[in-house]
């Protein structure tokens, strides 16, 4: 008979849940009070009744809907691109035998240890030479494929697809591309769903690169648009109530995405666990 989790396990899970949800709750509390109350001591602990007023001020201060659309475009295209190219590369490293495959995989993993900040200045100079600064393609292109995505898909596909299944497809006359689409893609769907969701979330919350490459442009993503809320007009300090209200508005699409895809995410994780 299997033992049920004890009180300590449930206690740790509840503590982890509360700790994870508290930042979001705190943002909502600050975003639902007045500007004066947000900076008073002791800080508020329960939500106020001014969230919709603050949200309306956010929509007046920035072009929220245009920035929201830009973030959806950037995150969506990046997620699709990362999943496609990472699955192709992961399948190649996992199931195809070619000279230098091991060295190539080691190189891919090694790039994950390089801080992203080291590439910001060279990328900015290159995009400036190409005339792409201040445009959405400049935000999308660095996210077309990621080393983590390649490594993740390679590790999943190593055990997800039996070599005999690939050999059978080739014996039946399937080309390499057809084998990939008919054998690898169906087997990789759970991992592809997880990678797409994580990539969408990572690109959605990215702030540093869009801030640099879109500086001075009318084209803004949601995160860079919210940066304009830092300082209130005519005031020397940030309007924290306005900033946190904007943060909650920017988080709502991600919450809706998790609610809509949560079942598929859990299913993908469980299938991966069963295969392991």
Tab-separated table of C-alpha atoms in Angstrom:
chain	number	residue	atom	x	y	z
A	1	UNK	CA	0.000	0.000	0.000
A	2	UNK	CA	1.184	3.486	-0.849
A	3	UNK	CA	1.534	5.977	1.962
A	4	UNK	CA	-0.361	9.241	1.759
A	5	UNK	CA	1.663	12.454	2.063
A	6	UNK	CA	1.955	13.576	5.657
A	7	UNK	CA	1.233	16.862	7.371
A	8	UNK	CA	4.755	18.147	6.701
A	9	UNK	CA	4.405	17.674	2.943
A	10	UNK	CA	1.072	19.480	2.821
A	11	UNK	CA	2.444	22.212	5.066
A	12	UNK	CA	5.400	22.784	2.745
A	13	UNK	CA	3.116	22.852	-0.293
A	14	UNK	CA	0.819	25.413	1.325
A	15	UNK	CA	3.805	27.545	2.375
A	16	UNK	CA	5.197	27.398	-1.170
A	17	UNK	CA	1.806	28.313	-2.634
A	18	UNK	CA	1.374	31.284	-0.302
A	19	UNK	CA	4.923	32.465	-0.929
A	20	UNK	CA	4.415	32.260	-4.691
A	21	UNK	CA	1.052	34.044	-4.639
A	22	UNK	CA	2.020	36.791	-2.187
A	23	UNK	CA	3.854	39.057	-4.692
A	24	UNK	CA	0.796	39.059	-6.941
A	25	UNK	CA	-1.491	39.741	-3.984
A	26	UNK	CA	0.769	42.531	-2.756
A	27	UNK	CA	0.788	44.157	-6.207
A	28	UNK	CA	-3.001	44.066	-6.246
A	29	UNK	CA	-3.191	45.572	-2.738
A	30	UNK	CA	-0.915	48.494	-3.654
A	31	UNK	CA	-2.642	48.899	-7.016
A	32	UNK	CA	-6.037	49.196	-5.318
A	33	UNK	CA	-5.227	52.072	-2.929
A	34	UNK	CA	-4.570	55.765	-3.458
A	35	UNK	CA	-1.127	57.154	-4.248
A	36	UNK	CA	-0.816	58.668	-0.780
A	37	UNK	CA	-1.856	55.470	1.011
A	38	UNK	CA	0.603	53.376	-1.032
A	39	UNK	CA	3.607	55.139	0.534
A	40	UNK	CA	2.319	55.453	4.081
A	41	UNK	CA	3.536	53.374	7.022
A	42	UNK	CA	2.430	50.855	8.024
A	43	UNK	CA	1.751	49.594	4.490
A	44	UNK	CA	-1.754	48.412	3.574
A	45	UNK	CA	-2.422	44.698	3.954
A	46	UNK	CA	-5.912	44.433	2.458
A	47	UNK	CA	-7.096	45.656	-0.955
A	48	UNK	CA	-8.650	49.091	-1.256
A	49	UNK	CA	-11.414	50.226	-3.544
A	50	UNK	CA	-9.459	52.229	-6.129
A	51	UNK	CA	-8.116	49.549	-8.470
A	52	UNK	CA	-10.404	50.403	-11.367
A	53	UNK	CA	-9.641	54.102	-10.935
A	54	UNK	CA	-5.917	53.364	-11.040
A	55	UNK	CA	-6.400	51.053	-14.021
A	56	UNK	CA	-8.221	53.837	-15.852
A	57	UNK	CA	-5.319	56.184	-15.131
A	58	UNK	CA	-2.917	53.586	-16.544
A	59	UNK	CA	-4.902	53.465	-19.780
A	60	UNK	CA	-4.817	57.274	-19.941
A	61	UNK	CA	-1.082	57.547	-19.319
A	62	UNK	CA	0.189	54.951	-21.825
A	63	UNK	CA	-0.946	53.397	-25.099
A	64	UNK	CA	-1.793	50.174	-23.294
A	65	UNK	CA	-3.727	48.366	-26.022
A	66	UNK	CA	-1.104	48.983	-28.706
A	67	UNK	CA	1.641	47.794	-26.346
A	68	UNK	CA	-0.467	44.744	-25.442
A	69	UNK	CA	-0.872	43.840	-29.120
A	70	UNK	CA	2.872	44.256	-29.698
A	71	UNK	CA	3.651	41.967	-26.755
A	72	UNK	CA	1.227	39.330	-28.057
A	73	UNK	CA	2.847	39.486	-31.505
A	74	UNK	CA	6.403	39.315	-30.162
A	75	UNK	CA	5.691	36.562	-27.635
A	76	UNK	CA	3.552	34.499	-30.005
A	77	UNK	CA	5.984	34.576	-32.932
A	78	UNK	CA	8.935	33.900	-30.627
A	79	UNK	CA	7.206	30.932	-28.977
A	80	UNK	CA	6.292	29.347	-32.332
A	81	UNK	CA	9.791	29.923	-33.706
A	82	UNK	CA	11.556	28.535	-30.627
A	83	UNK	CA	9.370	25.422	-30.615
A	84	UNK	CA	9.856	24.766	-34.348
A	85	UNK	CA	13.609	25.260	-34.537
A	86	UNK	CA	14.303	23.695	-31.154
A	87	UNK	CA	12.336	20.585	-32.101
A	88	UNK	CA	14.186	20.314	-35.397
A	89	UNK	CA	17.575	20.752	-33.741
A	90	UNK	CA	16.668	18.542	-30.768
A	91	UNK	CA	15.512	15.749	-33.073
A	92	UNK	CA	18.723	16.008	-35.082
A	93	UNK	CA	20.936	15.807	-32.006
A	94	UNK	CA	18.857	13.020	-30.447
A	95	UNK	CA	18.222	10.672	-33.356
A	96	UNK	CA	20.456	11.527	-36.294
A	97	UNK	CA	24.053	10.346	-36.443
A	98	UNK	CA	26.435	12.828	-38.026
A	99	UNK	CA	29.999	13.923	-37.510
A	100	UNK	CA	30.399	16.508	-34.755
A	101	UNK	CA	26.985	15.967	-33.161
A	102	UNK	CA	28.418	15.499	-29.681
A	103	UNK	CA	30.683	18.534	-29.997
A	104	UNK	CA	27.786	20.583	-31.336
A	105	UNK	CA	25.565	19.611	-28.413
A	106	UNK	CA	28.319	20.479	-25.945
A	107	UNK	CA	28.673	23.872	-27.624
A	108	UNK	CA	24.918	24.486	-27.382
A	109	UNK	CA	24.909	23.650	-23.672
A	110	UNK	CA	28.014	25.788	-23.102
A	111	UNK	CA	26.293	28.868	-24.542
A	112	UNK	CA	23.723	28.606	-21.734
A	113	UNK	CA	26.509	29.555	-19.304
A	114	UNK	CA	27.228	32.832	-21.123
A	115	UNK	CA	25.402	35.806	-19.528
A	116	UNK	CA	22.866	37.328	-21.891
A	117	UNK	CA	24.045	40.816	-20.962
A	118	UNK	CA	27.356	40.242	-22.767
A	119	UNK	CA	25.555	40.118	-26.113
A	120	UNK	CA	23.413	43.243	-25.660
A	121	UNK	CA	25.903	45.799	-27.006
A	122	UNK	CA	27.019	43.724	-30.047
A	123	UNK	CA	23.389	42.932	-30.905
A	124	UNK	CA	22.380	46.578	-30.590
A	125	UNK	CA	25.219	47.636	-32.890
A	126	UNK	CA	24.321	44.958	-35.432
A	127	UNK	CA	20.617	45.820	-35.462
A	128	UNK	CA	21.500	49.509	-35.728
A	129	UNK	CA	23.621	48.779	-38.817
A	130	UNK	CA	20.682	46.873	-40.286
A	131	UNK	CA	18.274	49.724	-39.528
A	132	UNK	CA	16.063	47.564	-37.335
A	133	UNK	CA	16.291	49.458	-34.041
A	134	UNK	CA	12.937	50.724	-32.872
A	135	UNK	CA	11.039	47.913	-34.623
A	136	UNK	CA	9.401	44.692	-33.466
A	137	UNK	CA	11.663	42.447	-35.620
A	138	UNK	CA	14.595	43.653	-33.531
A	139	UNK	CA	12.827	42.309	-30.434
A	140	UNK	CA	11.788	39.031	-32.079
A	141	UNK	CA	14.986	37.961	-33.869
A	142	UNK	CA	17.120	37.200	-30.768
A	143	UNK	CA	14.337	34.872	-29.582
A	144	UNK	CA	14.020	32.837	-32.791
A	145	UNK	CA	15.805	29.888	-31.181
A	146	UNK	CA	17.275	29.304	-27.725
A	147	UNK	CA	19.957	26.967	-26.425
A	148	UNK	CA	17.674	25.850	-23.618
A	149	UNK	CA	14.954	24.949	-26.115
A	150	UNK	CA	17.345	22.804	-28.150
A	151	UNK	CA	18.683	21.075	-25.031
A	152	UNK	CA	15.178	20.533	-23.619
A	153	UNK	CA	13.802	18.988	-26.809
A	154	UNK	CA	16.902	16.841	-27.311
A	155	UNK	CA	16.634	15.385	-23.816
A	156	UNK	CA	12.938	14.639	-24.293
A	157	UNK	CA	13.238	13.070	-27.747
A	158	UNK	CA	16.120	10.761	-26.816
A	159	UNK	CA	13.733	8.439	-24.952
A	160	UNK	CA	10.396	9.490	-26.468
A	161	UNK	CA	11.029	7.985	-29.913
A	162	UNK	CA	12.300	4.398	-30.300
A	163	UNK	CA	15.001	4.068	-32.947
A	164	UNK	CA	13.090	1.112	-34.385
A	165	UNK	CA	10.137	3.398	-35.184
A	166	UNK	CA	12.361	5.742	-37.174
A	167	UNK	CA	13.981	2.806	-38.990
A	168	UNK	CA	10.543	1.431	-39.871
A	169	UNK	CA	9.484	4.784	-41.316
A	170	UNK	CA	12.631	4.975	-43.426
A	171	UNK	CA	12.125	1.394	-44.667
A	172	UNK	CA	8.594	2.359	-45.736
A	173	UNK	CA	10.126	5.054	-47.936
A	174	UNK	CA	9.546	8.104	-45.763
A	175	UNK	CA	12.018	10.920	-46.288
A	176	UNK	CA	13.869	12.507	-43.393
A	177	UNK	CA	11.469	15.468	-43.293
A	178	UNK	CA	8.404	13.235	-43.530
A	179	UNK	CA	9.742	11.072	-40.708
A	180	UNK	CA	10.190	14.181	-38.616
A	181	UNK	CA	6.626	15.404	-39.226
A	182	UNK	CA	4.879	12.039	-38.879
A	183	UNK	CA	6.962	10.419	-36.125
A	184	UNK	CA	8.841	13.065	-34.145
A	185	UNK	CA	6.197	15.799	-33.983
A	186	UNK	CA	3.394	13.606	-32.518
A	187	UNK	CA	5.779	12.188	-29.927
A	188	UNK	CA	7.143	15.615	-29.013
A	189	UNK	CA	3.808	17.416	-28.559
A	190	UNK	CA	3.802	17.366	-24.732
A	191	UNK	CA	7.311	18.837	-24.573
A	192	UNK	CA	6.498	21.317	-27.347
A	193	UNK	CA	3.500	22.588	-25.373
A	194	UNK	CA	5.594	23.103	-22.251
A	195	UNK	CA	8.389	24.836	-24.190
A	196	UNK	CA	5.906	27.104	-25.978
A	197	UNK	CA	4.280	28.162	-22.719
A	198	UNK	CA	7.568	28.836	-20.946
A	199	UNK	CA	8.976	30.731	-23.939
A	200	UNK	CA	5.840	32.862	-24.259
A	201	UNK	CA	6.051	33.751	-20.591
A	202	UNK	CA	9.781	34.520	-20.759
A	203	UNK	CA	9.445	36.779	-23.797
A	204	UNK	CA	6.337	38.444	-22.350
A	205	UNK	CA	8.184	39.452	-19.188
A	206	UNK	CA	11.453	40.405	-20.920
A	207	UNK	CA	12.308	44.018	-20.170
A	208	UNK	CA	16.002	44.757	-20.716
A	209	UNK	CA	16.390	44.033	-24.447
A	210	UNK	CA	13.125	45.739	-25.558
A	211	UNK	CA	14.019	48.748	-23.392
A	212	UNK	CA	17.374	49.074	-25.162
A	213	UNK	CA	16.396	48.356	-28.744
A	214	UNK	CA	13.075	50.285	-28.677
A	215	UNK	CA	14.428	53.336	-26.856
A	216	UNK	CA	13.087	56.549	-28.348
A	217	UNK	CA	10.617	54.699	-30.580
A	218	UNK	CA	6.837	54.906	-30.600
A	219	UNK	CA	6.771	51.103	-30.858
A	220	UNK	CA	6.682	49.659	-27.351
A	221	UNK	CA	6.015	46.323	-25.734
A	222	UNK	CA	3.878	46.133	-22.626
A	223	UNK	CA	6.833	45.994	-20.240
A	224	UNK	CA	8.581	49.042	-21.722
A	225	UNK	CA	5.312	50.970	-21.867
A	226	UNK	CA	4.758	50.335	-18.165
A	227	UNK	CA	8.220	51.784	-17.516
A	228	UNK	CA	6.739	55.208	-18.307
A	229	UNK	CA	4.627	54.924	-15.143
A	230	UNK	CA	7.684	55.104	-12.889
A	231	UNK	CA	7.537	58.855	-12.365
A	232	UNK	CA	4.278	60.762	-12.081
A	233	UNK	CA	4.105	64.084	-13.973
A	234	UNK	CA	5.243	66.957	-11.777
A	235	UNK	CA	6.325	64.645	-8.953
A	236	UNK	CA	9.746	63.478	-7.873
A	237	UNK	CA	8.764	59.984	-6.816
A	238	UNK	CA	7.045	57.038	-8.403
A	239	UNK	CA	3.290	56.639	-8.179
A	240	UNK	CA	3.423	53.121	-6.759
A	241	UNK	CA	-0.327	52.639	-6.929
A	242	UNK	CA	-0.249	53.377	-10.656
A	243	UNK	CA	2.799	51.174	-11.255
A	244	UNK	CA	1.305	48.184	-9.441
A	245	UNK	CA	-2.061	48.604	-11.148
A	246	UNK	CA	-0.260	48.497	-14.493
A	247	UNK	CA	1.657	45.423	-13.362
A	248	UNK	CA	-1.579	43.611	-12.547
A	249	UNK	CA	-3.045	44.538	-15.938
A	250	UNK	CA	0.078	43.159	-17.634
A	251	UNK	CA	-0.150	39.940	-15.614
A	252	UNK	CA	-3.802	39.184	-16.421
A	253	UNK	CA	-3.082	37.839	-19.966
A	254	UNK	CA	-0.512	35.419	-18.552
A	255	UNK	CA	-2.968	34.215	-15.909
A	256	UNK	CA	-5.611	33.645	-18.575
A	257	UNK	CA	-3.071	31.739	-20.667
A	258	UNK	CA	-2.177	29.485	-17.742
A	259	UNK	CA	-5.857	28.858	-16.993
A	260	UNK	CA	-6.543	27.960	-20.629
A	261	UNK	CA	-3.503	25.706	-21.040
A	262	UNK	CA	-3.046	24.397	-17.503
A	263	UNK	CA	-4.538	20.992	-18.307
A	264	UNK	CA	-2.205	20.534	-21.278
A	265	UNK	CA	0.771	21.660	-19.201
A	266	UNK	CA	0.073	19.155	-16.431
A	267	UNK	CA	-0.589	16.420	-18.996
A	268	UNK	CA	2.749	17.119	-20.687
A	269	UNK	CA	4.630	17.037	-17.403
A	270	UNK	CA	2.949	13.792	-16.369
A	271	UNK	CA	3.677	12.121	-19.698
A	272	UNK	CA	7.314	13.141	-19.412
A	273	UNK	CA	7.460	11.755	-15.883
A	274	UNK	CA	5.942	8.448	-16.975
A	275	UNK	CA	8.436	8.140	-19.843
A	276	UNK	CA	11.311	8.848	-17.442
